[in-house]
Amino acid sequence: MKTLKYIFFSPIDFLILIYGIISYKNHKTNPYFSYKAMLRLFYIFGGCVTKFVHVLTKEKKKKAFLNEDFQRIDEINSNLITKGFYQYQNFITQKQIQAINNLIKNYQFNLRPTDQDLKNSKYMVLKKYFNSRNPEAVLYEMDTNFLLEQPVIHEILLNENIYLIAKKYFDSEPFLDHVSLSITSNYNKVMEPDSKAAQLYHFDLDRPKWLKFLIYLNDVDEKNGPHCYVEGTHKTNGIPFNIRSRGYKRIMDYEIQRLNLNQHIFYGKAGSAIIEDTIGLHKGSVVRSGYRMLLNIQVNSSMFGIPYEKVSLKKINNEALKKLKGRGDFFKYKF
């Protein structure tokens, strides 16, 4: 019924989307209802809608860096285009991982309630330290503003590979959207996937075109809840219509298996990154023992879509601020 409604109102949604694109071109912001129109049109028409918005909202690509490694960038880009992902070993250093671990030791995380907690109307304590031996939630989340104040995060964001890979894939200037850090634990002893912890297949759609750099901060094998991706579902009609037209709904594993889609499971050492177009179907596996610690960096071709906020510069030291401002185009929508 909802699908028929989307189809019936699609001409109106298209006009709303055009209005939003014009608004974005003039003011670098768009009404929320134009973003919702893009979503509804995607559910019916697939990736041709987001490609259309991407072409009309992206910004012109600047000159290449003199030290750009074209061969490596081309290899990554080819994998992103054909498969939707690329696994990059040693993307960050052991020193950077240690610096992040030092932050985690003394940090009180936000705890996300599980599906079962919500079903039982159980509300959790808002802030807790992470204890790997006795976890109190499936998902621990670090505040984004706190992360963006940290020198080690600045150092990672200034890694030119993030900028160059995204620029090649978008064929336009890339912009930082957000950074997050989460820890997924084996709190849920029944070993059932939890939708609130993104352990069921789904697609993202906050912007017209983006990449996520999902960086493992601990070694991840089959027990630690490895990330999974369905190859090729980032393409225009890669997500079958009967799944896509449901909207933002979680998808069970048996549906993916029934459609004979190619699932990839990513194991990796601490510091490895999965570079991914998450308009394709993806999820985190259930953690069977230990935990999975993940740093997520999202880079976009434009900021058309959901509202975004700039980060305060008050707690960023002058040396770091100078480096960030030196890459002002990349950070201009954030700092």
mmCIF file of C-alpha atoms in Angstrom, residues 33-273:
data_model
loop_
_atom_site.group_PDB
_atom_site.id
_atom_site.type_symbol
_atom_site.label_atom_id
_atom_site.label_comp_id
_atom_site.label_asym_id
_atom_site.label_seq_id
_atom_site.Cartn_x
_atom_site.Cartn_y
_atom_site.Cartn_z
ATOM 1 C CA PHE A 33 10.987 17.926 3.090
ATOM 2 C CA SER A 34 13.090 17.922 -0.109
ATOM 3 C CA TYR A 35 15.403 15.339 1.488
ATOM 4 C CA LYS A 36 12.355 13.205 2.328
ATOM 5 C CA ALA A 37 11.242 13.501 -1.306
ATOM 6 C CA MET A 38 14.648 12.160 -2.408
ATOM 7 C CA LEU A 39 14.175 9.174 -0.097
ATOM 8 C CA ARG A 40 10.717 8.338 -1.405
ATOM 9 C CA LEU A 41 11.869 8.630 -5.022
ATOM 10 C CA PHE A 42 14.838 6.356 -4.281
ATOM 11 C CA TYR A 43 12.519 3.699 -2.883
ATOM 12 C CA ILE A 44 10.744 3.584 -6.258
ATOM 13 C CA PHE A 45 13.358 4.508 -8.870
ATOM 14 C CA GLY A 46 16.628 3.490 -7.196
ATOM 15 C CA GLY A 47 20.056 5.041 -7.581
ATOM 16 C CA CYS A 48 19.239 7.095 -10.683
ATOM 17 C CA VAL A 49 17.584 9.569 -8.269
ATOM 18 C CA THR A 50 20.640 9.999 -6.036
ATOM 19 C CA LYS A 51 22.937 10.188 -9.082
ATOM 20 C CA PHE A 52 20.751 12.990 -10.458
ATOM 21 C CA VAL A 53 21.017 14.928 -7.161
ATOM 22 C CA HIS A 54 24.756 14.245 -6.924
ATOM 23 C CA VAL A 55 25.436 15.665 -10.405
ATOM 24 C CA LEU A 56 23.449 18.825 -9.662
ATOM 25 C CA THR A 57 24.845 19.494 -6.158
ATOM 26 C CA LYS A 58 28.514 18.411 -6.330
ATOM 27 C CA GLU A 59 31.288 21.024 -6.438
ATOM 28 C CA LYS A 60 33.947 21.269 -9.100
ATOM 29 C CA LYS A 61 37.040 19.124 -8.542
ATOM 30 C CA LYS A 62 40.268 21.010 -7.781
ATOM 31 C CA LYS A 63 43.713 20.284 -9.199
ATOM 32 C CA ALA A 64 45.357 16.969 -8.198
ATOM 33 C CA PHE A 65 48.051 16.868 -5.517
ATOM 34 C CA LEU A 66 51.577 16.536 -6.892
ATOM 35 C CA ASN A 67 52.235 13.483 -4.701
ATOM 36 C CA GLU A 68 48.984 11.718 -5.552
ATOM 37 C CA ASP A 69 49.450 7.937 -5.975
ATOM 38 C CA PHE A 70 47.310 7.544 -9.092
ATOM 39 C CA GLN A 71 47.824 3.776 -9.431
ATOM 40 C CA ARG A 72 46.651 2.983 -5.859
ATOM 41 C CA ILE A 73 43.776 5.466 -6.061
ATOM 42 C CA ASP A 74 42.654 3.985 -9.402
ATOM 43 C CA GLU A 75 42.718 0.458 -7.933
ATOM 44 C CA ILE A 76 40.581 1.509 -4.978
ATOM 45 C CA ASN A 77 38.184 3.430 -7.210
ATOM 46 C CA SER A 78 37.760 0.462 -9.559
ATOM 47 C CA ASN A 79 36.773 -1.756 -6.616
ATOM 48 C CA LEU A 80 34.363 0.851 -5.286
ATOM 49 C CA ILE A 81 32.662 1.175 -8.670
ATOM 50 C CA THR A 82 32.334 -2.572 -9.337
ATOM 51 C CA LYS A 83 31.883 -4.006 -5.832
ATOM 52 C CA GLY A 84 31.002 -1.065 -3.586
ATOM 53 C CA PHE A 85 33.923 -1.595 -1.172
ATOM 54 C CA TYR A 86 37.679 -1.836 -0.739
ATOM 55 C CA GLN A 87 39.591 -3.179 2.282
ATOM 56 C CA TYR A 88 42.705 -1.107 3.032
ATOM 57 C CA GLN A 89 45.271 -2.653 5.393
ATOM 58 C CA ASN A 90 47.191 -0.464 7.885
ATOM 59 C CA PHE A 91 45.062 2.594 7.119
ATOM 60 C CA ILE A 92 45.979 4.153 10.464
ATOM 61 C CA THR A 93 49.085 3.567 12.585
ATOM 62 C CA GLN A 94 49.529 1.622 15.826
ATOM 63 C CA LYS A 95 50.470 4.895 17.513
ATOM 64 C CA GLN A 96 47.126 6.396 16.474
ATOM 65 C CA ILE A 97 45.275 3.306 17.709
ATOM 66 C CA GLN A 98 47.023 3.576 21.081
ATOM 67 C CA ALA A 99 46.101 7.261 21.350
ATOM 68 C CA ILE A 100 42.437 6.407 20.723
ATOM 69 C CA ASN A 101 42.598 3.575 23.289
ATOM 70 C CA ASN A 102 43.895 6.087 25.833
ATOM 71 C CA LEU A 103 40.823 8.247 25.178
ATOM 72 C CA ILE A 104 38.497 5.285 25.624
ATOM 73 C CA LYS A 105 39.904 4.238 29.020
ATOM 74 C CA ASN A 106 38.613 7.367 30.758
ATOM 75 C CA TYR A 107 35.512 8.075 28.701
ATOM 76 C CA GLN A 108 31.880 7.620 29.709
ATOM 77 C CA PHE A 109 30.008 6.403 26.630
ATOM 78 C CA ASN A 110 26.398 6.862 25.620
ATOM 79 C CA LEU A 111 24.647 3.487 25.797
ATOM 80 C CA ARG A 112 22.153 2.568 23.113
ATOM 81 C CA PRO A 113 19.205 0.446 24.335
ATOM 82 C CA THR A 114 18.639 -2.897 22.627
ATOM 83 C CA ASP A 115 15.472 -4.021 20.860
ATOM 84 C CA GLN A 116 14.628 -6.082 23.964
ATOM 85 C CA ASP A 117 15.206 -3.128 26.301
ATOM 86 C CA LEU A 118 12.757 -1.014 24.304
ATOM 87 C CA LYS A 119 10.244 -3.858 24.183
ATOM 88 C CA ASN A 120 10.414 -4.132 27.990
ATOM 89 C CA SER A 121 10.327 -0.315 28.393
ATOM 90 C CA LYS A 122 13.737 -0.487 30.045
ATOM 91 C CA TYR A 123 15.746 2.721 29.892
ATOM 92 C CA MET A 124 19.454 2.540 30.491
ATOM 93 C CA VAL A 125 21.839 4.772 32.429
ATOM 94 C CA LEU A 126 22.921 7.415 29.944
ATOM 95 C CA LYS A 127 26.676 7.324 30.575
ATOM 96 C CA LYS A 128 28.981 4.401 31.377
ATOM 97 C CA TYR A 129 32.652 3.457 31.134
ATOM 98 C CA PHE A 130 33.308 0.493 28.847
ATOM 99 C CA ASN A 131 34.163 -2.728 30.668
ATOM 100 C CA SER A 132 34.960 -5.491 28.165
ATOM 101 C CA ARG A 133 34.515 -8.211 30.829
ATOM 102 C CA ASN A 134 31.101 -7.007 31.941
ATOM 103 C CA PRO A 135 29.404 -5.004 29.166
ATOM 104 C CA GLU A 136 26.145 -3.226 30.007
ATOM 105 C CA ALA A 137 24.898 -2.548 26.465
ATOM 106 C CA VAL A 138 25.261 -3.916 22.952
ATOM 107 C CA LEU A 139 26.407 -0.549 21.618
ATOM 108 C CA TYR A 140 28.574 2.115 23.268
ATOM 109 C CA GLU A 141 28.826 5.447 21.423
ATOM 110 C CA MET A 142 31.273 8.332 21.817
ATOM 111 C CA ASP A 143 30.100 11.931 21.436
ATOM 112 C CA THR A 144 31.048 13.312 18.010
ATOM 113 C CA ASN A 145 31.997 16.769 19.293
ATOM 114 C CA PHE A 146 34.373 15.202 21.821
ATOM 115 C CA LEU A 147 35.976 13.136 19.055
ATOM 116 C CA LEU A 148 36.477 16.159 16.817
ATOM 117 C CA GLU A 149 38.357 17.958 19.588
ATOM 118 C CA GLN A 150 41.048 15.252 19.746
ATOM 119 C CA PRO A 151 44.474 15.737 18.083
ATOM 120 C CA VAL A 152 44.665 12.062 17.025
ATOM 121 C CA ILE A 153 41.355 12.423 15.133
ATOM 122 C CA HIS A 154 42.645 15.585 13.432
ATOM 123 C CA GLU A 155 45.733 13.643 12.381
ATOM 124 C CA ILE A 156 43.620 10.849 10.876
ATOM 125 C CA LEU A 157 41.268 13.264 9.099
ATOM 126 C CA LEU A 158 44.244 15.076 7.579
ATOM 127 C CA ASN A 159 45.394 11.814 5.970
ATOM 128 C CA GLU A 160 45.245 12.843 2.321
ATOM 129 C CA ASN A 161 44.182 9.334 1.256
ATOM 130 C CA ILE A 162 40.693 10.050 2.627
ATOM 131 C CA TYR A 163 40.460 13.185 0.515
ATOM 132 C CA LEU A 164 41.973 11.645 -2.624
ATOM 133 C CA ILE A 165 39.952 8.425 -2.603
ATOM 134 C CA ALA A 166 36.696 10.307 -2.112
ATOM 135 C CA LYS A 167 37.550 12.915 -4.746
ATOM 136 C CA LYS A 168 38.220 10.208 -7.319
ATOM 137 C CA TYR A 169 35.023 8.293 -6.525
ATOM 138 C CA PHE A 170 32.813 11.401 -6.513
ATOM 139 C CA ASP A 171 34.572 13.127 -9.424
ATOM 140 C CA SER A 172 34.172 16.264 -7.328
ATOM 141 C CA GLU A 173 35.475 17.937 -4.184
ATOM 142 C CA PRO A 174 34.719 15.834 -1.058
ATOM 143 C CA PHE A 175 33.600 17.207 2.309
ATOM 144 C CA LEU A 176 33.755 15.760 5.803
ATOM 145 C CA ASP A 177 30.274 14.982 7.120
ATOM 146 C CA HIS A 178 30.734 13.215 10.437
ATOM 147 C CA VAL A 179 32.999 11.091 12.605
ATOM 148 C CA SER A 180 31.815 8.527 15.143
ATOM 149 C CA LEU A 181 33.345 5.901 17.390
ATOM 150 C CA SER A 182 31.403 2.917 18.673
ATOM 151 C CA ILE A 183 32.054 -0.291 20.588
ATOM 152 C CA THR A 184 29.802 -3.296 19.985
ATOM 153 C CA SER A 185 29.848 -5.923 22.732
ATOM 154 C CA ASN A 186 28.513 -9.421 23.418
ATOM 155 C CA TYR A 187 26.010 -8.035 25.963
ATOM 156 C CA ASN A 188 23.133 -9.718 24.115
ATOM 157 C CA LYS A 189 23.769 -13.290 25.293
ATOM 158 C CA VAL A 190 20.914 -14.767 23.227
ATOM 159 C CA MET A 191 23.039 -14.022 20.146
ATOM 160 C CA GLU A 192 20.116 -12.561 18.221
ATOM 161 C CA PRO A 193 20.896 -9.625 15.910
ATOM 162 C CA ASP A 194 19.884 -6.246 17.332
ATOM 163 C CA SER A 195 18.463 -3.705 14.878
ATOM 164 C CA LYS A 196 19.378 -0.742 17.114
ATOM 165 C CA ALA A 197 23.017 -1.837 16.876
ATOM 166 C CA ALA A 198 22.753 -2.105 13.032
ATOM 167 C CA GLN A 199 23.104 -5.914 13.120
ATOM 168 C CA LEU A 200 20.501 -6.451 10.395
ATOM 169 C CA TYR A 201 21.064 -5.557 6.739
ATOM 170 C CA HIS A 202 20.062 -2.035 5.745
ATOM 171 C CA PHE A 203 21.136 0.827 3.484
ATOM 172 C CA ASP A 204 22.072 4.426 4.383
ATOM 173 C CA LEU A 205 20.757 7.472 2.558
ATOM 174 C CA ASP A 206 21.567 10.773 4.270
ATOM 175 C CA ARG A 207 23.196 12.412 1.213
ATOM 176 C CA PRO A 208 23.167 11.895 -2.564
ATOM 177 C CA LYS A 209 26.674 10.335 -2.673
ATOM 178 C CA TRP A 210 29.142 9.474 0.069
ATOM 179 C CA LEU A 211 31.789 7.063 1.311
ATOM 180 C CA LYS A 212 32.367 5.641 4.755
ATOM 181 C CA PHE A 213 35.818 4.774 6.069
ATOM 182 C CA LEU A 214 35.127 2.078 8.682
ATOM 183 C CA ILE A 215 38.330 1.582 10.655
ATOM 184 C CA TYR A 216 38.813 -1.378 12.995
ATOM 185 C CA LEU A 217 40.464 -0.313 16.259
ATOM 186 C CA ASN A 218 40.935 -3.892 17.476
ATOM 187 C CA ASP A 219 41.583 -7.186 15.686
ATOM 188 C CA VAL A 220 38.299 -8.517 14.297
ATOM 189 C CA ASP A 221 37.627 -12.144 13.376
ATOM 190 C CA GLU A 222 34.446 -14.223 13.061
ATOM 191 C CA LYS A 223 33.759 -13.895 16.831
ATOM 192 C CA ASN A 224 34.083 -10.116 17.147
ATOM 193 C CA GLY A 225 31.109 -9.083 15.001
ATOM 194 C CA PRO A 226 32.804 -8.407 11.648
ATOM 195 C CA HIS A 227 31.263 -5.938 9.218
ATOM 196 C CA CYS A 228 29.337 -7.414 6.252
ATOM 197 C CA TYR A 229 28.423 -6.013 2.830
ATOM 198 C CA VAL A 230 26.367 -7.283 -0.110
ATOM 199 C CA GLU A 231 28.467 -6.805 -3.236
ATOM 200 C CA GLY A 232 27.013 -4.673 -6.037
ATOM 201 C CA THR A 233 23.989 -3.385 -4.104
ATOM 202 C CA HIS A 234 25.374 0.174 -4.330
ATOM 203 C CA LYS A 235 24.574 0.249 -8.060
ATOM 204 C CA THR A 236 21.519 1.960 -9.555
ATOM 205 C CA ASN A 237 19.233 -1.069 -9.234
ATOM 206 C CA GLY A 238 21.512 -3.165 -7.048
ATOM 207 C CA ILE A 239 18.971 -3.378 -4.230
ATOM 208 C CA PRO A 240 15.992 -5.398 -5.528
ATOM 209 C CA PHE A 241 12.787 -3.372 -5.849
ATOM 210 C CA ASN A 242 10.829 -5.537 -3.410
ATOM 211 C CA ILE A 243 13.399 -4.692 -0.689
ATOM 212 C CA ARG A 244 14.099 -1.074 -1.647
ATOM 213 C CA SER A 245 10.435 -0.092 -1.932
ATOM 214 C CA ARG A 246 9.807 -0.943 1.734
ATOM 215 C CA GLY A 247 11.769 2.140 2.740
ATOM 216 C CA TYR A 248 14.116 2.272 5.716
ATOM 217 C CA LYS A 249 13.422 -1.249 6.949
ATOM 218 C CA ARG A 250 15.856 -3.801 8.331
ATOM 219 C CA ILE A 251 16.364 -6.902 6.159
ATOM 220 C CA MET A 252 16.759 -10.435 7.478
ATOM 221 C CA ASP A 253 19.710 -12.611 6.428
ATOM 222 C CA TYR A 254 17.463 -15.278 4.903
ATOM 223 C CA GLU A 255 16.112 -12.690 2.426
ATOM 224 C CA ILE A 256 19.653 -11.957 1.204
ATOM 225 C CA GLN A 257 20.387 -15.690 0.930
ATOM 226 C CA ARG A 258 17.127 -16.357 -0.915
ATOM 227 C CA LEU A 259 18.041 -13.729 -3.513
ATOM 228 C CA ASN A 260 21.469 -15.388 -3.947
ATOM 229 C CA LEU A 261 23.306 -12.103 -3.341
ATOM 230 C CA ASN A 262 27.055 -12.135 -2.727
ATOM 231 C CA GLN A 263 27.810 -11.345 0.929
ATOM 232 C CA HIS A 264 31.293 -10.293 2.062
ATOM 233 C CA ILE A 265 32.503 -10.626 5.654
ATOM 234 C CA PHE A 266 35.429 -8.398 6.613
ATOM 235 C CA TYR A 267 38.012 -9.709 9.053
ATOM 236 C CA GLY A 268 40.985 -7.502 9.778
ATOM 237 C CA LYS A 269 43.732 -6.354 12.080
ATOM 238 C CA ALA A 270 43.488 -3.187 14.143
ATOM 239 C CA GLY A 271 44.131 -0.238 11.826
ATOM 240 C CA SER A 272 42.582 -1.790 8.701
ATOM 241 C CA ALA A 273 39.770 0.133 6.992
#
